Amino acid sequence: MEGMIVQGFNGISLGSILLLIALGLAITFGLMKVINMAHGELIMIGAYATYVIQLLFKNHLPPEYFNWYFLLAIPFAFIVAALIGMLLEYTVIRHLYGRPLDSLLATFGVGLILQQTARSIFGAPNVGVEAPPFLRGGVEVMSVMLPYTRLFIIALVIVCFLSLFVYLYRTNGGRRIRAVMQNRDMATCLGISSRKVDSLTFAIGAGFAGIAGSALTLIGPIGPTIGQNYIIDAFMVVVVGGVGMLTGTVIGAMGIGLFNTVFEFWTNASMGKVLVFALIILFLQWRPEGLFSLRTRSLD
Amino acid sequence: MKKILRRKSMLLGAALSAVLLLSACGGSETSGETEEGQEPSAETTDEEVKVGILHSLSGTMAMSETSVKDAELLAIEEINAAGGVLGKQLVPVIEDGASEPSIFSERATKLLQQDEVAVVFGGWTSASRKAMLPVFEENNGLLYYPIQYEGMEASPNIFYAGAAPNQQIVPAVEWLLENEGTEFFLLGSDYVFPRLANQIIKAQLEASGGTTVDEQYTPLGHTDYSTIISRIRESKPEVIFNTLNGDSNVAFFKQLADAGITSDDVTVLSVSVAEEEIRGIGADVLEGHYASWNYYQTTDTEENASFVESYQAQFGDDRVTGDPIEAAYFMVHLWAQAVEEAGSFDVDAVKEAAPGLELNAPGGKIIFDGDNQHVWKTVRIGEVQADGQFKEVWNSGEPIKPDPFLEGYEWASEISSTVQ
Amino acid sequence: MAFSLSKYLFDRRWLFVALLIILVACPLFLSDFRLNLLGRFLAFAILVIGLDLLWGYTGVLSLGHGIFFGVGAYIMAIYLKLEATSGAVPDFMMWNGITELPWFWAMFENPVMAISFAILLPMLLAGTLGFFIFRNRIKDVYFTILTQALVIVTVTLIISKQEYTGGTNGITGFSTVFGQSLMAPSTQKSIYLITVLCLGLIFFLCYRLVHSRFGKTLIAIRDGENRLRFSGYDTSLFKVFVFALSAGIAGLAGMLFVLQVGMISPTTIGIVPSIEMILWVAIGGRGTLIGPVFGAITTNLAKTFFSENYPDIWLFFLGSIFVIVVLFLPGGFMSLFKKWRFKKKGGIIDETKSIEEAKRPAV
């Protein structure tokens, strides 16, 4: 019983991390159909942004403030990643709408450039981010230890998801985004500046990648190539959930997270990974367009 | 008009082919025309001699190998400032192995055949060394390799400056059994070094009354350790012997600390976590855990004081040294000494002159072993302190003879007998 | 007269023949090392012909061809390793406690078996996978991502089953091939020429294929699969065939690659190399056959040039090339030619057009 609770929590915890790294991609890839291979590098930017904030607090502010650097780091990571995302959209992505596979290739090149930029600025070795004191340790529930960092990430992903959901479905800005993504010409005719909406949407997607990067500093490494650790997982989550469906992304992330921990527990980490990806391949045979897909009657 | 256009495109086609051709043979123009059948020997001019440096400067391994490259450059600079080797200045030719073994083999060939370097300092992963090995044997080149590794190898063309298993792993297990406990959890990344290291450890434990409670491997780049940590909780080991590599260490230690498991609960001894890795992981989560190396930045020798000072003067006060960095540094000096001894840059002459050479490295006295091209080194166990540095808690007192095939250990006979 | 002459001059076939002549002449003026390097690039050039068939003509983007390349490469590596150990169990197996040669190693001691399986096994694998994938109508991005999952599965398996595969170290330490010292300049020269020959043959084969009725069907699948299906074609069978064919070509390329590099390891066939292969096609010009061949050779030349001369910052250059080409030359380098070539010739289909055509115009 206890083992099941532990594995259940581990699965949810992994699922929430997967959801966090995939949330930005669910926007850029899911809504905008841009295969952004530089998504991992945007996560890296968020991680480095957190590192910079931490350095500032450590070196220029009295130690009693250090506890709170993380609360500033998250919005900062969002803004930095969003701005870089906006720049990326303006210089590269803008020319590639409607050519998803080309966007894959170009953003792969962008990813290489961003990696090398990080290496030139921060040096090749990993840098360290110390978790804020209030996130150390954990709470014991029914003799099961739940680390605060994991609980924090779960809470963070819930907040992120809800705010994204509310923004997309309950505000005018979100309505505009959905309108443009669903029928660009019609939206333009109704006076929406699709140019602005594109730019904003991509920036939001990139910003969420930044938040993911910020949160991942709590549990993982921060270095120029960390994006590669996450990028494929993020794509799997979005594809399994169904491109363009936010709820699908949540279920995809949780499903992959749970299966991964279960498989890993049964076998070992390598075989767990093999089995999960094999399962994804099988799953797509059954649902070629993911768990949830927009049903349309139009063909080419 | 159309005709002109056509002619233009014809010209363009011709031009493109010409460019291709030129770029294809671009290399050969600078190659200095090696005649067929002639053994490529070190290209020396009156004042200069080329040496190769071959590490990953891009890709996932760049995070470790860049500093090693820096240390080699520092040593070269020092040698040059002191008048060079045999009166010649060393000119480094730097190549990027790009974290990809086949590129390592390609660039090693380039350094030997095209640049005709006298020696190559390079490599980190076993995969990169295995890829370069045939190249150096084929071309009779000389590779100095700075990293501790799994052993079971002694190529006449590779000089191993890192620790063999009996200079790092075996004494660490002995020390752990004596001081920390007998129940071992073996955790490693899923590749050659951890697998072989753990095989050695298991044999050793069996012979000395220890037990292995669990043995787990995670894929390279793995970042979620919650399941592994659950296993650790379940099997309640006294010691975790950690052979994880690179990024995974960061994730493992952070998540271990988050789960409330500290060095008081279980001791983790790592063999791939040096000072530079500590900075990426955070000293706060590592404090109290151990590592086994042959050198620490805090190692108390005269040579080390000046080494750390010049390393930081060169590359910044915030940089730290560490075992691989030290090995990379002293092996350049070791090579220079062998060349002086031989009185020639010729590979065979250097190989002949090298055995028995001694050097006071930052980590203490080292002796080059003629039997297996490794070096005698002092083994040191260190404990991580809050400032990210190690405090040495034990050392072997004297340099230990390298034994890459573990022939001197009864319990390892099954492993060593598999190697011809 | 002038017209017909220029018609032939600019025909891709003749461009290709010119390339072949240059390549055959290369051993005369390239150093052994550069020749060997060029030979590796030619192995990649063979691979991209197959990829182009799949992506450029059929519109199916596979980011998983590293696998098929890898299967060919590993089978050849097993053969070479067994020749080096003269049939004994290789050292890495013994470390892992394996004392008898597993059957899937033993069977490749025979060169005929090794060479045929290096091509047939990738075809079989791709055929089986493709059968299910295409029958279930997994398309576009879904297919592309699925192939990446396949790469992860394969590479993780190869690494974790190191007692059979050599793990991350891969398979290295060959000595001879057919009794000749593998890395000797004379052997390498012959292997180089064999590679050029294979390149010529594969190009010729695929050229004939795409200019047949079959080729037109492929283009039709790319440009309007549903219409074709409604006309009574079983498009998935065509796709399975092309997928298998390109996998076989990749296997052949992998085999030639190992012969020239002298080793194979999982990093050579992983996610990033698989993406790079596609980039060679895109840079050269998809849907042209000759373009990708140029693309593979020039991109690799550029990569080598930059990383040898600017080892610290070469990724900037490489990344920029990828971005610039995709942005400003969607048809690759071959589209530069095309602007002149097809001005007056209405008869030939502009293969890249429908891909270039933005379904959603940039506003």
JSON list of C-alpha atoms in Angstrom, two decimals, chain C residues 28-178:
[
{"chain": "C", "resi": 28, "resn": "LEU", "atom": "CA", "xyz": [44.74, 11.75, -57.42]},
{"chain": "C", "resi": 29, "resn": "PHE", "atom": "CA", "xyz": [45.06, 14.99, -55.53]},
{"chain": "C", "resi": 30, "resn": "LEU", "atom": "CA", "xyz": [43.63, 14.55, -52.03]},
{"chain": "C", "resi": 31, "resn": "SER", "atom": "CA", "xyz": [45.68, 13.40, -49.05]},
{"chain": "C", "resi": 32, "resn": "ASP", "atom": "CA", "xyz": [44.73, 10.03, -47.56]},
{"chain": "C", "resi": 33, "resn": "PHE", "atom": "CA", "xyz": [43.03, 11.70, -44.63]},
{"chain": "C", "resi": 34, "resn": "ARG", "atom": "CA", "xyz": [40.95, 14.12, -46.70]},
{"chain": "C", "resi": 35, "resn": "LEU", "atom": "CA", "xyz": [39.98, 11.36, -49.09]},
{"chain": "C", "resi": 36, "resn": "ASN", "atom": "CA", "xyz": [38.78, 9.25, -46.20]},
{"chain": "C", "resi": 37, "resn": "LEU", "atom": "CA", "xyz": [36.79, 12.22, -44.91]},
{"chain": "C", "resi": 38, "resn": "LEU", "atom": "CA", "xyz": [35.24, 12.80, -48.31]},
{"chain": "C", "resi": 39, "resn": "GLY", "atom": "CA", "xyz": [34.38, 9.11, -48.45]},
{"chain": "C", "resi": 40, "resn": "ARG", "atom": "CA", "xyz": [32.42, 9.42, -45.20]},
{"chain": "C", "resi": 41, "resn": "PHE", "atom": "CA", "xyz": [30.51, 12.35, -46.63]},
{"chain": "C", "resi": 42, "resn": "LEU", "atom": "CA", "xyz": [29.72, 10.29, -49.71]},
{"chain": "C", "resi": 43, "resn": "ALA", "atom": "CA", "xyz": [28.29, 7.59, -47.46]},
{"chain": "C", "resi": 44, "resn": "PHE", "atom": "CA", "xyz": [26.02, 10.31, -46.08]},
{"chain": "C", "resi": 45, "resn": "ALA", "atom": "CA", "xyz": [25.27, 11.41, -49.65]},
{"chain": "C", "resi": 46, "resn": "ILE", "atom": "CA", "xyz": [24.02, 7.90, -50.44]},
{"chain": "C", "resi": 47, "resn": "LEU", "atom": "CA", "xyz": [21.81, 8.02, -47.38]},
{"chain": "C", "resi": 48, "resn": "VAL", "atom": "CA", "xyz": [20.21, 11.32, -48.30]},
{"chain": "C", "resi": 49, "resn": "ILE", "atom": "CA", "xyz": [19.17, 10.07, -51.73]},
{"chain": "C", "resi": 50, "resn": "GLY", "atom": "CA", "xyz": [16.92, 7.61, -49.94]},
{"chain": "C", "resi": 51, "resn": "LEU", "atom": "CA", "xyz": [15.73, 10.28, -47.54]},
{"chain": "C", "resi": 52, "resn": "ASP", "atom": "CA", "xyz": [14.95, 12.58, -50.42]},
{"chain": "C", "resi": 53, "resn": "LEU", "atom": "CA", "xyz": [12.91, 9.87, -52.06]},
{"chain": "C", "resi": 54, "resn": "LEU", "atom": "CA", "xyz": [10.92, 9.66, -48.86]},
{"chain": "C", "resi": 55, "resn": "TRP", "atom": "CA", "xyz": [10.64, 13.32, -47.92]},
{"chain": "C", "resi": 56, "resn": "GLY", "atom": "CA", "xyz": [11.22, 15.27, -51.11]},
{"chain": "C", "resi": 57, "resn": "TYR", "atom": "CA", "xyz": [9.09, 13.08, -53.34]},
{"chain": "C", "resi": 58, "resn": "THR", "atom": "CA", "xyz": [6.63, 11.32, -51.05]},
{"chain": "C", "resi": 59, "resn": "GLY", "atom": "CA", "xyz": [6.30, 14.05, -48.43]},
{"chain": "C", "resi": 60, "resn": "VAL", "atom": "CA", "xyz": [7.01, 11.78, -45.47]},
{"chain": "C", "resi": 61, "resn": "LEU", "atom": "CA", "xyz": [9.54, 13.27, -43.05]},
{"chain": "C", "resi": 62, "resn": "SER", "atom": "CA", "xyz": [11.42, 10.66, -41.07]},
{"chain": "C", "resi": 63, "resn": "LEU", "atom": "CA", "xyz": [13.64, 11.79, -38.21]},
{"chain": "C", "resi": 64, "resn": "GLY", "atom": "CA", "xyz": [14.52, 8.20, -37.57]},
{"chain": "C", "resi": 65, "resn": "HIS", "atom": "CA", "xyz": [16.86, 7.25, -40.35]},
{"chain": "C", "resi": 66, "resn": "GLY", "atom": "CA", "xyz": [19.72, 7.12, -37.88]},
{"chain": "C", "resi": 67, "resn": "ILE", "atom": "CA", "xyz": [18.28, 3.74, -36.87]},
{"chain": "C", "resi": 68, "resn": "PHE", "atom": "CA", "xyz": [18.46, 2.21, -40.32]},
{"chain": "C", "resi": 69, "resn": "PHE", "atom": "CA", "xyz": [21.87, 3.73, -40.90]},
{"chain": "C", "resi": 70, "resn": "GLY", "atom": "CA", "xyz": [22.81, 2.26, -37.54]},
{"chain": "C", "resi": 71, "resn": "VAL", "atom": "CA", "xyz": [21.53, -1.25, -38.30]},
{"chain": "C", "resi": 72, "resn": "GLY", "atom": "CA", "xyz": [23.65, -1.39, -41.44]},
{"chain": "C", "resi": 73, "resn": "ALA", "atom": "CA", "xyz": [26.60, 0.09, -39.60]},
{"chain": "C", "resi": 74, "resn": "TYR", "atom": "CA", "xyz": [26.37, -2.27, -36.63]},
{"chain": "C", "resi": 75, "resn": "ILE", "atom": "CA", "xyz": [26.05, -5.36, -38.80]},
{"chain": "C", "resi": 76, "resn": "MET", "atom": "CA", "xyz": [29.15, -4.38, -40.75]},
{"chain": "C", "resi": 77, "resn": "ALA", "atom": "CA", "xyz": [30.91, -3.56, -37.48]},
{"chain": "C", "resi": 78, "resn": "ILE", "atom": "CA", "xyz": [30.05, -7.01, -36.11]},
{"chain": "C", "resi": 79, "resn": "TYR", "atom": "CA", "xyz": [31.48, -8.60, -39.21]},
{"chain": "C", "resi": 80, "resn": "LEU", "atom": "CA", "xyz": [34.69, -6.56, -38.97]},
{"chain": "C", "resi": 81, "resn": "LYS", "atom": "CA", "xyz": [35.03, -7.18, -35.24]},
{"chain": "C", "resi": 82, "resn": "LEU", "atom": "CA", "xyz": [34.70, -10.92, -35.73]},
{"chain": "C", "resi": 83, "resn": "GLU", "atom": "CA", "xyz": [37.30, -10.79, -38.46]},
{"chain": "C", "resi": 84, "resn": "ALA", "atom": "CA", "xyz": [39.59, -8.94, -36.03]},
{"chain": "C", "resi": 85, "resn": "THR", "atom": "CA", "xyz": [39.08, -11.48, -33.24]},
{"chain": "C", "resi": 86, "resn": "SER", "atom": "CA", "xyz": [38.98, -14.33, -35.77]},
{"chain": "C", "resi": 87, "resn": "GLY", "atom": "CA", "xyz": [35.62, -15.48, -34.53]},
{"chain": "C", "resi": 88, "resn": "ALA", "atom": "CA", "xyz": [36.36, -15.29, -30.81]},
{"chain": "C", "resi": 89, "resn": "VAL", "atom": "CA", "xyz": [34.12, -13.53, -28.30]},
{"chain": "C", "resi": 90, "resn": "PRO", "atom": "CA", "xyz": [35.02, -9.78, -28.22]},
{"chain": "C", "resi": 91, "resn": "ASP", "atom": "CA", "xyz": [36.50, -8.37, -25.00]},
{"chain": "C", "resi": 92, "resn": "PHE", "atom": "CA", "xyz": [33.50, -6.29, -23.96]},
{"chain": "C", "resi": 93, "resn": "MET", "atom": "CA", "xyz": [31.28, -9.37, -23.97]},
{"chain": "C", "resi": 94, "resn": "MET", "atom": "CA", "xyz": [33.68, -11.20, -21.73]},
{"chain": "C", "resi": 95, "resn": "TRP", "atom": "CA", "xyz": [33.70, -8.37, -19.21]},
{"chain": "C", "resi": 96, "resn": "ASN", "atom": "CA", "xyz": [29.97, -8.81, -19.05]},
{"chain": "C", "resi": 97, "resn": "GLY", "atom": "CA", "xyz": [30.27, -12.51, -18.49]},
{"chain": "C", "resi": 98, "resn": "ILE", "atom": "CA", "xyz": [29.26, -13.71, -21.95]},
{"chain": "C", "resi": 99, "resn": "THR", "atom": "CA", "xyz": [31.46, -16.55, -23.03]},
{"chain": "C", "resi": 100, "resn": "GLU", "atom": "CA", "xyz": [29.73, -17.72, -26.15]},
{"chain": "C", "resi": 101, "resn": "LEU", "atom": "CA", "xyz": [29.05, -15.74, -29.25]},
{"chain": "C", "resi": 102, "resn": "PRO", "atom": "CA", "xyz": [25.31, -14.92, -29.46]},
{"chain": "C", "resi": 103, "resn": "TRP", "atom": "CA", "xyz": [23.60, -16.16, -32.62]},
{"chain": "C", "resi": 104, "resn": "PHE", "atom": "CA", "xyz": [23.00, -12.69, -34.01]},
{"chain": "C", "resi": 105, "resn": "TRP", "atom": "CA", "xyz": [26.73, -12.15, -33.90]},
{"chain": "C", "resi": 106, "resn": "ALA", "atom": "CA", "xyz": [27.73, -15.57, -35.16]},
{"chain": "C", "resi": 107, "resn": "MET", "atom": "CA", "xyz": [25.58, -15.31, -38.27]},
{"chain": "C", "resi": 108, "resn": "PHE", "atom": "CA", "xyz": [27.41, -12.20, -39.44]},
{"chain": "C", "resi": 109, "resn": "GLU", "atom": "CA", "xyz": [30.78, -13.87, -39.49]},
{"chain": "C", "resi": 110, "resn": "ASN", "atom": "CA", "xyz": [29.92, -14.72, -43.06]},
{"chain": "C", "resi": 111, "resn": "PRO", "atom": "CA", "xyz": [30.51, -11.65, -45.27]},
{"chain": "C", "resi": 112, "resn": "VAL", "atom": "CA", "xyz": [27.65, -12.49, -47.65]},
{"chain": "C", "resi": 113, "resn": "MET", "atom": "CA", "xyz": [25.25, -12.71, -44.73]},
{"chain": "C", "resi": 114, "resn": "ALA", "atom": "CA", "xyz": [26.60, -9.49, -43.23]},
{"chain": "C", "resi": 115, "resn": "ILE", "atom": "CA", "xyz": [26.38, -7.46, -46.42]},
{"chain": "C", "resi": 116, "resn": "SER", "atom": "CA", "xyz": [22.97, -8.70, -47.42]},
{"chain": "C", "resi": 117, "resn": "PHE", "atom": "CA", "xyz": [21.50, -8.31, -43.94]},
{"chain": "C", "resi": 118, "resn": "ALA", "atom": "CA", "xyz": [22.97, -4.82, -43.58]},
{"chain": "C", "resi": 119, "resn": "ILE", "atom": "CA", "xyz": [20.65, -3.84, -46.40]},
{"chain": "C", "resi": 120, "resn": "LEU", "atom": "CA", "xyz": [17.77, -6.29, -45.98]},
{"chain": "C", "resi": 121, "resn": "LEU", "atom": "CA", "xyz": [17.28, -5.98, -42.24]},
{"chain": "C", "resi": 122, "resn": "PRO", "atom": "CA", "xyz": [16.70, -2.19, -42.33]},
{"chain": "C", "resi": 123, "resn": "MET", "atom": "CA", "xyz": [14.28, -2.78, -45.21]},
{"chain": "C", "resi": 124, "resn": "LEU", "atom": "CA", "xyz": [12.47, -5.46, -43.27]},
{"chain": "C", "resi": 125, "resn": "LEU", "atom": "CA", "xyz": [12.31, -3.32, -40.16]},
{"chain": "C", "resi": 126, "resn": "ALA", "atom": "CA", "xyz": [11.09, -0.27, -42.04]},
{"chain": "C", "resi": 127, "resn": "GLY", "atom": "CA", "xyz": [8.66, -2.38, -44.03]},
{"chain": "C", "resi": 128, "resn": "THR", "atom": "CA", "xyz": [7.06, -3.86, -40.92]},
{"chain": "C", "resi": 129, "resn": "LEU", "atom": "CA", "xyz": [6.97, -0.57, -39.04]},
{"chain": "C", "resi": 130, "resn": "GLY", "atom": "CA", "xyz": [5.77, 1.30, -42.09]},
{"chain": "C", "resi": 131, "resn": "PHE", "atom": "CA", "xyz": [3.04, -1.26, -42.71]},
{"chain": "C", "resi": 132, "resn": "PHE", "atom": "CA", "xyz": [1.42, -0.52, -39.36]},
{"chain": "C", "resi": 133, "resn": "ILE", "atom": "CA", "xyz": [2.23, 3.17, -39.26]},
{"chain": "C", "resi": 134, "resn": "PHE", "atom": "CA", "xyz": [0.96, 4.03, -42.72]},
{"chain": "C", "resi": 135, "resn": "ARG", "atom": "CA", "xyz": [-2.00, 1.67, -42.56]},
{"chain": "C", "resi": 136, "resn": "ASN", "atom": "CA", "xyz": [-3.10, 3.46, -39.41]},
{"chain": "C", "resi": 137, "resn": "ARG", "atom": "CA", "xyz": [-2.73, 6.73, -41.27]},
{"chain": "C", "resi": 138, "resn": "ILE", "atom": "CA", "xyz": [-0.20, 8.28, -38.97]},
{"chain": "C", "resi": 139, "resn": "LYS", "atom": "CA", "xyz": [0.88, 11.29, -40.93]},
{"chain": "C", "resi": 140, "resn": "ASP", "atom": "CA", "xyz": [2.87, 14.49, -40.99]},
{"chain": "C", "resi": 141, "resn": "VAL", "atom": "CA", "xyz": [4.10, 15.70, -37.65]},
{"chain": "C", "resi": 142, "resn": "TYR", "atom": "CA", "xyz": [2.76, 12.64, -35.84]},
{"chain": "C", "resi": 143, "resn": "PHE", "atom": "CA", "xyz": [4.85, 10.38, -38.01]},
{"chain": "C", "resi": 144, "resn": "THR", "atom": "CA", "xyz": [7.89, 12.60, -37.55]},
{"chain": "C", "resi": 145, "resn": "ILE", "atom": "CA", "xyz": [7.63, 12.59, -33.77]},
{"chain": "C", "resi": 146, "resn": "LEU", "atom": "CA", "xyz": [6.94, 8.86, -33.79]},
{"chain": "C", "resi": 147, "resn": "THR", "atom": "CA", "xyz": [10.21, 8.23, -35.63]},
{"chain": "C", "resi": 148, "resn": "GLN", "atom": "CA", "xyz": [12.01, 10.19, -32.94]},
{"chain": "C", "resi": 149, "resn": "ALA", "atom": "CA", "xyz": [10.50, 7.92, -30.33]},
{"chain": "C", "resi": 150, "resn": "LEU", "atom": "CA", "xyz": [11.82, 4.99, -32.36]},
{"chain": "C", "resi": 151, "resn": "VAL", "atom": "CA", "xyz": [15.30, 6.49, -32.28]},
{"chain": "C", "resi": 152, "resn": "ILE", "atom": "CA", "xyz": [15.15, 6.87, -28.50]},
{"chain": "C", "resi": 153, "resn": "VAL", "atom": "CA", "xyz": [13.99, 3.28, -28.08]},
{"chain": "C", "resi": 154, "resn": "THR", "atom": "CA", "xyz": [16.75, 1.96, -30.33]},
{"chain": "C", "resi": 155, "resn": "VAL", "atom": "CA", "xyz": [19.58, 4.01, -28.86]},
{"chain": "C", "resi": 156, "resn": "THR", "atom": "CA", "xyz": [18.56, 3.33, -25.27]},
{"chain": "C", "resi": 157, "resn": "LEU", "atom": "CA", "xyz": [18.36, -0.38, -26.04]},
{"chain": "C", "resi": 158, "resn": "ILE", "atom": "CA", "xyz": [21.77, -0.40, -27.71]},
{"chain": "C", "resi": 159, "resn": "ILE", "atom": "CA", "xyz": [23.33, 1.37, -24.74]},
{"chain": "C", "resi": 160, "resn": "SER", "atom": "CA", "xyz": [21.66, -0.70, -22.05]},
{"chain": "C", "resi": 161, "resn": "LYS", "atom": "CA", "xyz": [22.30, -4.05, -23.73]},
{"chain": "C", "resi": 162, "resn": "GLN", "atom": "CA", "xyz": [26.01, -3.36, -23.77]},
{"chain": "C", "resi": 163, "resn": "GLU", "atom": "CA", "xyz": [26.93, -6.99, -23.28]},
{"chain": "C", "resi": 164, "resn": "TYR", "atom": "CA", "xyz": [25.80, -7.53, -26.87]},
{"chain": "C", "resi": 165, "resn": "THR", "atom": "CA", "xyz": [26.42, -4.15, -28.46]},
{"chain": "C", "resi": 166, "resn": "GLY", "atom": "CA", "xyz": [29.41, -2.57, -26.73]},
{"chain": "C", "resi": 167, "resn": "GLY", "atom": "CA", "xyz": [27.20, 0.09, -25.13]},
{"chain": "C", "resi": 168, "resn": "THR", "atom": "CA", "xyz": [28.30, 3.70, -25.43]},
{"chain": "C", "resi": 169, "resn": "ASN", "atom": "CA", "xyz": [31.76, 2.60, -26.52]},
{"chain": "C", "resi": 170, "resn": "GLY", "atom": "CA", "xyz": [30.19, 1.04, -29.56]},
{"chain": "C", "resi": 171, "resn": "ILE", "atom": "CA", "xyz": [32.17, -1.44, -31.60]},
{"chain": "C", "resi": 172, "resn": "THR", "atom": "CA", "xyz": [35.76, -0.51, -32.35]},
{"chain": "C", "resi": 173, "resn": "GLY", "atom": "CA", "xyz": [39.14, -2.07, -32.86]},
{"chain": "C", "resi": 174, "resn": "PHE", "atom": "CA", "xyz": [38.92, -3.59, -36.34]},
{"chain": "C", "resi": 175, "resn": "SER", "atom": "CA", "xyz": [42.00, -4.84, -38.12]},
{"chain": "C", "resi": 176, "resn": "THR", "atom": "CA", "xyz": [41.30, -6.19, -41.57]},
{"chain": "C", "resi": 177, "resn": "VAL", "atom": "CA", "xyz": [38.62, -6.48, -44.19]},
{"chain": "C", "resi": 178, "resn": "PHE", "atom": "CA", "xyz": [38.84, -9.45, -46.58]}
]
